[in-house]
Amino acid sequence: MGMAAYKGQVKNIQDTPFGYTLSVIGGKWKMVIIYLLAENQPIRFNELKRQIGSITFKILSSQLKELESDGLIERKEYPQIPPKVEYRLTAKAETLLPVLEGLCEWGARNQNK
């Protein structure tokens, strides 16, 4: 169901599929995290932090927890010292990759215009 199906009927954006999608992948970091996981999975917390750069540990942890609760990433904890935790995309998140690819293609076409 596309945007046209809701034309003139939207009273609250959160009630639409678009609103749901934004609630799951919206914000400054979630799409960056999904992109990096798609390129480098599985990946450990500190490596993800290093690749993103300017994100704080608290915000990264929070974003990962939200993505996990939305079913987009899996967290695997290994019982060892020091603790080892890896993250990877779920099958649900993999269905978003064509959308991210489309955004990348749009950026490539429009970046230098």
N, CA, C and O atoms as a DFTB+ gen file, in Angstrom:
452 C
 N C O
     1  1       0.850      -1.177       0.000
     2  2       0.000       0.000       0.000
     3  2       0.895       1.239       0.000
     4  3       1.693       1.432       0.916
     5  1       0.762       2.049      -0.998
     6  2       1.610       3.217      -1.156
     7  2       0.987       4.488      -0.595
     8  3      -0.083       4.469       0.013
     9  1       1.690       5.590      -0.821
    10  2       1.248       6.884      -0.311
    11  2      -0.078       7.312      -0.930
    12  3      -0.891       7.954      -0.265
    13  1      -0.301       6.970      -2.172
    14  2      -1.514       7.398      -2.862
    15  2      -2.778       6.883      -2.177
    16  3      -3.819       7.537      -2.226
    17  1      -2.696       5.734      -1.548
    18  2      -3.857       5.153      -0.873
    19  2      -4.315       5.992       0.314
    20  3      -5.461       5.879       0.750
    21  1      -3.436       6.823       0.832
    22  2      -3.752       7.636       2.015
    23  2      -4.006       9.102       1.688
    24  3      -4.249       9.903       2.591
    25  1      -3.953       9.459       0.415
    26  2      -4.095      10.857       0.024
    27  2      -5.402      11.447       0.542
    28  3      -6.485      10.932       0.265
    29  1      -5.283      12.520       1.288
    30  2      -6.437      13.218       1.827
    31  2      -7.054      12.569       3.055
    32  3      -8.031      13.096       3.587
    33  1      -6.531      11.460       3.521
    34  2      -7.115      10.747       4.648
    35  2      -6.247      10.762       5.902
    36  3      -6.686      10.294       6.952
    37  1      -5.036      11.284       5.818
    38  2      -4.092      11.216       6.931
    39  2      -4.413      12.290       7.963
    40  3      -4.333      13.488       7.692
    41  1      -4.775      11.826       9.146
    42  2      -4.991      12.749      10.263
    43  2      -3.790      12.724      11.199
    44  3      -3.459      13.730      11.826
    45  1      -3.144      11.567      11.288
    46  2      -1.971      11.413      12.141
    47  2      -0.962      10.544      11.391
    48  3      -1.237       9.383      11.091
    49  1       0.192      11.106      11.095
    50  2       1.189      10.395      10.290
    51  2       1.609       9.082      10.929
    52  3       1.952       8.141      10.214
    53  1       1.592       8.990      12.257
    54  2       1.995       7.766      12.944
    55  2       1.065       6.586      12.644
    56  3       1.443       5.432      12.851
    57  1      -0.126       6.864      12.166
    58  2      -1.091       5.808      11.872
    59  2      -0.919       5.212      10.473
    60  3      -1.678       4.326      10.078
    61  1       0.064       5.689       9.734
    62  2       0.281       5.209       8.376
    63  2       1.500       4.287       8.341
    64  3       2.317       4.305       9.261
    65  1       1.624       3.486       7.293
    66  2       2.842       2.676       7.144
    67  2       4.106       3.540       7.096
    68  3       5.158       3.135       7.589
    69  1       3.996       4.722       6.505
    70  2       5.138       5.639       6.456
    71  2       5.535       6.065       7.863
    72  3       6.720       6.100       8.194
    73  1       4.555       6.384       8.681
    74  2       4.821       6.777      10.063
    75  2       5.463       5.652      10.851
    76  3       6.383       5.880      11.637
    77  1       4.974       4.432      10.640
    78  2       5.582       3.283      11.317
    79  2       7.045       3.127      10.900
    80  3       7.926       2.924      11.735
    81  1       7.284       3.227       9.588
    82  2       8.648       3.084       9.082
    83  2       9.565       4.138       9.692
    84  3      10.681       3.829      10.109
    85  1       9.099       5.374       9.744
    86  2       9.907       6.428      10.353
    87  2      10.173       6.161      11.828
    88  3      11.260       6.455      12.325
    89  1       9.195       5.610      12.527
    90  2       9.402       5.325      13.950
    91  2      10.458       4.248      14.156
    92  3      11.139       4.232      15.181
    93  1      10.596       3.350      13.190
    94  2      11.558       2.264      13.309
    95  2      12.962       2.680      12.861
    96  3      13.944       2.324      13.512
    97  1      13.069       3.429      11.758
    98  2      14.393       3.762      11.227
    99  2      14.726       5.246      11.308
   100  3      15.796       5.663      10.864
   101  1      13.822       6.051      11.872
   102  2      14.055       7.485      11.932
   103  2      15.121       7.865      12.947
   104  3      15.575       7.033      13.732
   105  1      15.506       9.103      12.920
   106  2      16.525       9.602      13.831
   107  2      17.864       9.711      13.126
   108  3      18.005       9.362      11.954
   109  1      18.825      10.195      13.859
   110  2      20.137      10.502      13.294
   111  2      20.986       9.265      13.021
   112  3      21.775       9.264      12.076
   113  1      20.845       8.218      13.822
   114  2      21.812       7.129      13.785
   115  2      21.303       5.779      13.298
   116  3      22.116       4.957      12.876
   117  1      20.026       5.513      13.331
   118  2      19.546       4.158      13.049
   119  2      19.875       3.691      11.637
   120  3      20.300       2.549      11.458
   121  1      19.694       4.529      10.643
   122  2      20.009       4.117       9.278
   123  2      21.513       3.945       9.092
   124  3      21.949       3.092       8.319
   125  1      22.301       4.744       9.791
   126  2      23.759       4.601       9.741
   127  2      24.149       3.241      10.318
   128  3      24.977       2.534       9.743
   129  1      23.558       2.879      11.446
   130  2      23.839       1.594      12.085
   131  2      23.435       0.444      11.167
   132  3      24.200      -0.504      10.988
   133  1      22.245       0.522      10.586
   134  2      21.782      -0.531       9.678
   135  2      22.722      -0.648       8.473
   136  3      23.070      -1.755       8.062
   137  1      23.128       0.478       7.914
   138  2      24.048       0.487       6.784
   139  2      25.367      -0.189       7.146
   140  3      25.858      -1.035       6.399
   141  1      25.941       0.182       8.290
   142  2      27.215      -0.398       8.703
   143  2      27.092      -1.888       9.014
   144  3      28.001      -2.661       8.712
   145  1      25.982      -2.291       9.610
   146  2      25.771      -3.716       9.855
   147  2      25.634      -4.489       8.540
   148  3      26.115      -5.617       8.429
   149  1      24.990      -3.894       7.563
   150  2      24.851      -4.551       6.260
   151  2      26.214      -4.761       5.611
   152  3      26.428      -5.751       4.912
   153  1      27.126      -3.839       5.841
   154  2      28.459      -3.921       5.249
   155  2      29.414      -4.813       6.045
   156  3      30.337      -5.388       5.469
   157  1      29.205      -4.938       7.371
   158  2      30.207      -5.551       8.238
   159  2      29.645      -6.492       9.281
   160  3      30.097      -6.443      10.425
   161  1      28.701      -7.336       8.964
   162  2      28.151      -8.160      10.035
   163  2      28.806      -9.519      10.111
   164  3      29.210     -10.054       9.078
   165  1      28.927     -10.092      11.275
   166  2      28.580      -9.482      12.556
   167  2      29.627      -8.446      12.947
   168  3      30.759      -8.476      12.464
   169  1      29.238      -7.541      13.816
   170  2      30.153      -6.490      14.253
   171  2      30.007      -6.294      15.752
   172  3      28.911      -6.391      16.304
   173  1      31.110      -6.022      16.388
   174  2      31.101      -5.800      17.831
   175  2      30.831      -4.327      18.130
   176  3      31.035      -3.456      17.284
   177  1      30.369      -4.073      19.353
   178  2      29.965      -2.733      19.772
   179  2      31.075      -1.710      19.529
   180  3      30.834      -0.679      18.901
   181  1      32.281      -1.980      20.015
   182  2      33.358      -0.992      19.902
   183  2      33.759      -0.731      18.458
   184  3      34.111       0.395      18.108
   185  1      33.710      -1.752      17.620
   186  2      34.021      -1.556      16.203
   187  2      32.955      -0.691      15.542
   188  3      33.276       0.178      14.732
   189  1      31.708      -0.922      15.876
   190  2      30.614      -0.095      15.366
   191  2      30.800       1.351      15.809
   192  3      30.636       2.274      15.012
   193  1      31.137       1.543      17.061
   194  2      31.387       2.889      17.605
   195  2      32.526       3.560      16.844
   196  3      32.432       4.732      16.480
   197  1      33.600       2.812      16.606
   198  2      34.753       3.351      15.882
   199  2      34.369       3.774      14.464
   200  3      34.806       4.822      13.987
   201  1      33.560       2.968      13.798
   202  2      33.187       3.282      12.417
   203  2      32.253       4.482      12.326
   204  3      32.318       5.254      11.369
   205  1      31.383       4.637      13.326
   206  2      30.476       5.787      13.308
   207  2      31.226       7.056      13.697
   208  3      31.045       8.106      13.081
   209  1      32.056       6.955      14.706
   210  2      32.877       8.099      15.103
   211  2      32.255       8.975      16.155
   212  3      32.546       8.811      17.340
   213  1      31.411       9.895      15.763
   214  2      30.957      10.958      16.658
   215  2      29.791      10.587      17.573
   216  3      29.273      11.462      18.267
   217  1      29.371       9.358      17.601
   218  2      28.263       8.945      18.467
   219  2      28.797       8.606      19.859
   220  3      29.902       8.079      19.990
   221  1      28.021       8.907      20.888
   222  2      28.443       8.558      22.242
   223  2      28.090       7.095      22.533
   224  3      27.238       6.509      21.866
   225  1      28.751       6.521      23.530
   226  2      28.461       5.140      23.914
   227  2      27.003       5.001      24.348
   228  3      26.337       4.019      24.019
   229  1      26.515       5.999      25.093
   230  2      25.139       5.952      25.597
   231  2      24.121       5.957      24.454
   232  3      23.171       5.173      24.462
   233  1      24.318       6.829      23.485
   234  2      23.385       6.926      22.354
   235  2      23.465       5.665      21.493
   236  3      22.433       5.143      21.073
   237  1      24.672       5.170      21.226
   238  2      24.803       3.954      20.433
   239  2      24.096       2.797      21.125
   240  3      23.361       2.045      20.484
   241  1      24.309       2.652      22.408
   242  2      23.659       1.591      23.168
   243  2      22.141       1.709      23.093
   244  3      21.441       0.714      22.903
   245  1      21.646       2.919      23.243
   246  2      20.208       3.173      23.182
   247  2      19.638       2.839      21.802
   248  3      18.587       2.206      21.702
   249  1      20.323       3.260      20.747
   250  2      19.848       3.000      19.388
   251  2      19.862       1.505      19.068
   252  3      18.954       0.998      18.409
   253  1      20.896       0.805      19.538
   254  2      20.962      -0.641      19.323
   255  2      19.825      -1.355      20.046
   256  3      19.235      -2.292      19.507
   257  1      19.518      -0.917      21.258
   258  2      18.413      -1.525      22.014
   259  2      17.083      -1.298      21.305
   260  3      16.249      -2.201      21.246
   261  1      16.880      -0.095      20.768
   262  2      15.639       0.191      20.046
   263  2      15.540      -0.657      18.775
   264  3      14.479      -1.203      18.472
   265  1      16.636      -0.764      18.040
   266  2      16.631      -1.580      16.824
   267  2      16.392      -3.047      17.160
   268  3      15.717      -3.757      16.415
   269  1      16.944      -3.496      18.276
   270  2      16.712      -4.874      18.706
   271  2      15.259      -5.085      19.102
   272  3      14.661      -6.098      18.740
   273  1      14.682      -4.144      19.839
   274  2      13.281      -4.297      20.259
   275  2      12.323      -4.212      19.077
   276  3      11.225      -4.765      19.133
   277  1      12.725      -3.525      18.006
   278  2      11.904      -3.456      16.791
   279  2      12.138      -4.643      15.866
   280  3      11.520      -4.735      14.805
   281  1      13.021      -5.549      16.259
   282  2      13.257      -6.759      15.488
   283  2      14.165      -6.586      14.285
   284  3      14.143      -7.409      13.370
   285  1      14.972      -5.515      14.274
   286  2      15.837      -5.273      13.122
   287  2      17.255      -5.797      13.306
   288  3      17.944      -6.073      12.324
   289  1      17.696      -5.937      14.548
   290  2      19.025      -6.491      14.779
   291  2      18.958      -7.577      15.844
   292  3      18.071      -7.595      16.697
   293  1      19.917      -8.468      15.761
   294  2      20.080      -9.507      16.769
   295  2      21.347      -9.207      17.553
   296  3      22.367      -8.804      16.995
   297  1      21.257      -9.411      18.839
   298  2      22.398      -9.209      19.730
   299  2      22.796     -10.576      20.266
   300  3      21.974     -11.293      20.836
   301  1      24.060     -10.930      20.080
   302  2      24.548     -12.204      20.588
   303  2      25.648     -11.932      21.598
   304  3      26.666     -11.311      21.294
   305  1      25.412     -12.417      22.811
   306  2      26.377     -12.202      23.892
   307  2      27.103     -13.513      24.158
   308  3      26.479     -14.563      24.309
   309  1      28.422     -13.439      24.212
   310  2      29.248     -14.608      24.490
   311  2      29.671     -14.586      25.953
   312  3      30.126     -13.556      26.452
   313  1      29.523     -15.726      26.652
   314  2      29.874     -15.773      28.081
   315  2      31.389     -15.909      28.273
   316  3      31.909     -17.008      28.468
   317  1      32.066     -14.794      28.215
   318  2      33.514     -14.794      28.395
   319  2      33.952     -13.496      29.055
   320  3      33.175     -12.551      29.190
   321  1      35.211     -13.475      29.460
   322  2      35.771     -12.261      30.046
   323  2      36.981     -11.888      29.204
   324  3      37.858     -12.728      29.004
   325  1      37.061     -10.656      28.702
   326  2      36.048      -9.605      28.790
   327  2      34.815      -9.964      27.962
   328  3      34.894     -10.787      27.049
   329  1      33.686      -9.349      28.280
   330  2      32.438      -9.667      27.570
   331  2      32.570      -9.396      26.071
   332  3      33.210      -8.431      25.653
   333  1      31.963     -10.252      25.290
   334  2      31.956     -10.089      23.839
   335  2      30.505     -10.103      23.378
   336  3      29.757     -11.038      23.663
   337  1      30.120      -9.052      22.663
   338  2      28.764      -8.942      22.126
   339  2      28.881      -8.608      20.640
   340  3      29.640      -7.723      20.246
   341  1      28.123      -9.324      19.833
   342  2      28.093      -9.061      18.401
   343  2      26.672      -8.713      17.974
   344  3      25.696      -9.170      18.569
   345  1      26.579      -7.896      16.931
   346  2      25.295      -7.492      16.376
   347  2      25.252      -7.880      14.909
   348  3      26.257      -7.833      14.200
   349  1      24.061      -8.266      14.473
   350  2      23.838      -8.562      13.062
   351  2      22.402      -8.199      12.703
   352  3      21.542      -8.084      13.577
   353  1      22.156      -8.023      11.416
   354  2      20.811      -7.711      10.926
   355  2      19.933      -8.955      10.956
   356  3      20.413     -10.072      10.762
   357  1      18.656      -8.750      11.198
   358  2      17.678      -9.837      11.109
   359  2      17.153      -9.892       9.671
   360  3      17.446      -9.022       8.850
   361  1      16.384     -10.921       9.394
   362  2      15.754     -11.035       8.073
   363  2      14.829      -9.844       7.817
   364  3      14.727      -9.363       6.688
   365  1      14.155      -9.372       8.870
   366  2      13.275      -8.201       8.736
   367  2      14.077      -6.986       8.286
   368  3      13.636      -6.239       7.413
   369  1      15.245      -6.786       8.872
   370  2      16.087      -5.638       8.496
   371  2      16.614      -5.786       7.073
   372  3      16.773      -4.796       6.359
   373  1      16.882      -7.013       6.667
   374  2      17.403      -7.237       5.315
   375  2      16.394      -6.787       4.263
   376  3      16.777      -6.449       3.143
   377  1      15.106      -6.781       4.614
   378  2      14.106      -6.300       3.650
   379  2      14.189      -4.791       3.457
   380  3      13.627      -4.258       2.499
   381  1      14.884      -4.095       4.357
   382  2      15.087      -2.649       4.214
   383  2      16.267      -2.311       3.308
   384  3      16.382      -1.176       2.844
   385  1      17.136      -3.268       3.054
   386  2      18.351      -2.974       2.295
   387  2      18.077      -2.447       0.891
   388  3      18.803      -1.559       0.446
   389  1      17.069      -2.941       0.164
   390  2      16.775      -2.321      -1.136
   391  2      16.354      -0.846      -1.003
   392  3      16.633      -0.036      -1.887
   393  1      15.697      -0.513       0.083
   394  2      15.312       0.885       0.323
   395  2      16.568       1.724       0.550
   396  3      16.693       2.819       0.001
   397  1      17.501       1.212       1.361
   398  2      18.761       1.925       1.588
   399  2      19.551       2.053       0.292
   400  3      20.157       3.090       0.025
   401  1      19.539       0.996      -0.508
   402  2      20.226       1.038      -1.797
   403  2      19.619       2.123      -2.681
   404  3      20.342       2.850      -3.362
   405  1      18.292       2.230      -2.671
   406  2      17.621       3.292      -3.427
   407  2      18.022       4.677      -2.943
   408  3      18.208       5.588      -3.750
   409  1      18.155       4.842      -1.634
   410  2      18.596       6.129      -1.086
   411  2      20.031       6.441      -1.508
   412  3      20.357       7.585      -1.825
   413  1      20.887       5.414      -1.510
   414  2      22.268       5.606      -1.956
   415  2      22.311       6.026      -3.424
   416  3      23.065       6.924      -3.800
   417  1      21.497       5.370      -4.246
   418  2      21.448       5.719      -5.669
   419  2      20.941       7.147      -5.863
   420  3      21.455       7.881      -6.708
   421  1      19.939       7.541      -5.086
   422  2      19.429       8.907      -5.166
   423  2      20.526       9.891      -4.786
   424  3      20.704      10.916      -5.445
   425  1      21.264       9.577      -3.717
   426  2      22.366      10.438      -3.296
   427  2      23.442      10.552      -4.359
   428  3      23.963      11.640      -4.606
   429  1      23.777       9.437      -4.988
   430  2      24.800       9.458      -6.048
   431  2      24.365      10.325      -7.222
   432  3      25.183      11.026      -7.818
   433  1      23.074      10.277      -7.555
   434  2      22.573      11.087      -8.676
   435  2      22.489      12.571      -8.329
   436  3      22.622      13.410      -9.220
   437  1      22.275      12.911      -7.084
   438  2      21.966      14.297      -6.725
   439  2      23.021      14.990      -5.868
   440  3      22.896      16.186      -5.603
   441  1      24.032      14.292      -5.437
   442  2      25.019      14.850      -4.507
   443  2      25.736      16.080      -5.059
   444  3      25.910      17.061      -4.336
   445  1      26.140      16.049      -6.279
   446  2      26.958      17.143      -6.821
   447  2      26.190      18.094      -7.732
   448  3      26.791      18.819      -8.524
   449  1      24.875      18.091      -7.621
   450  2      24.078      18.974      -8.487
   451  2      23.856      20.299      -7.832
   452  3      23.208      21.172      -8.409
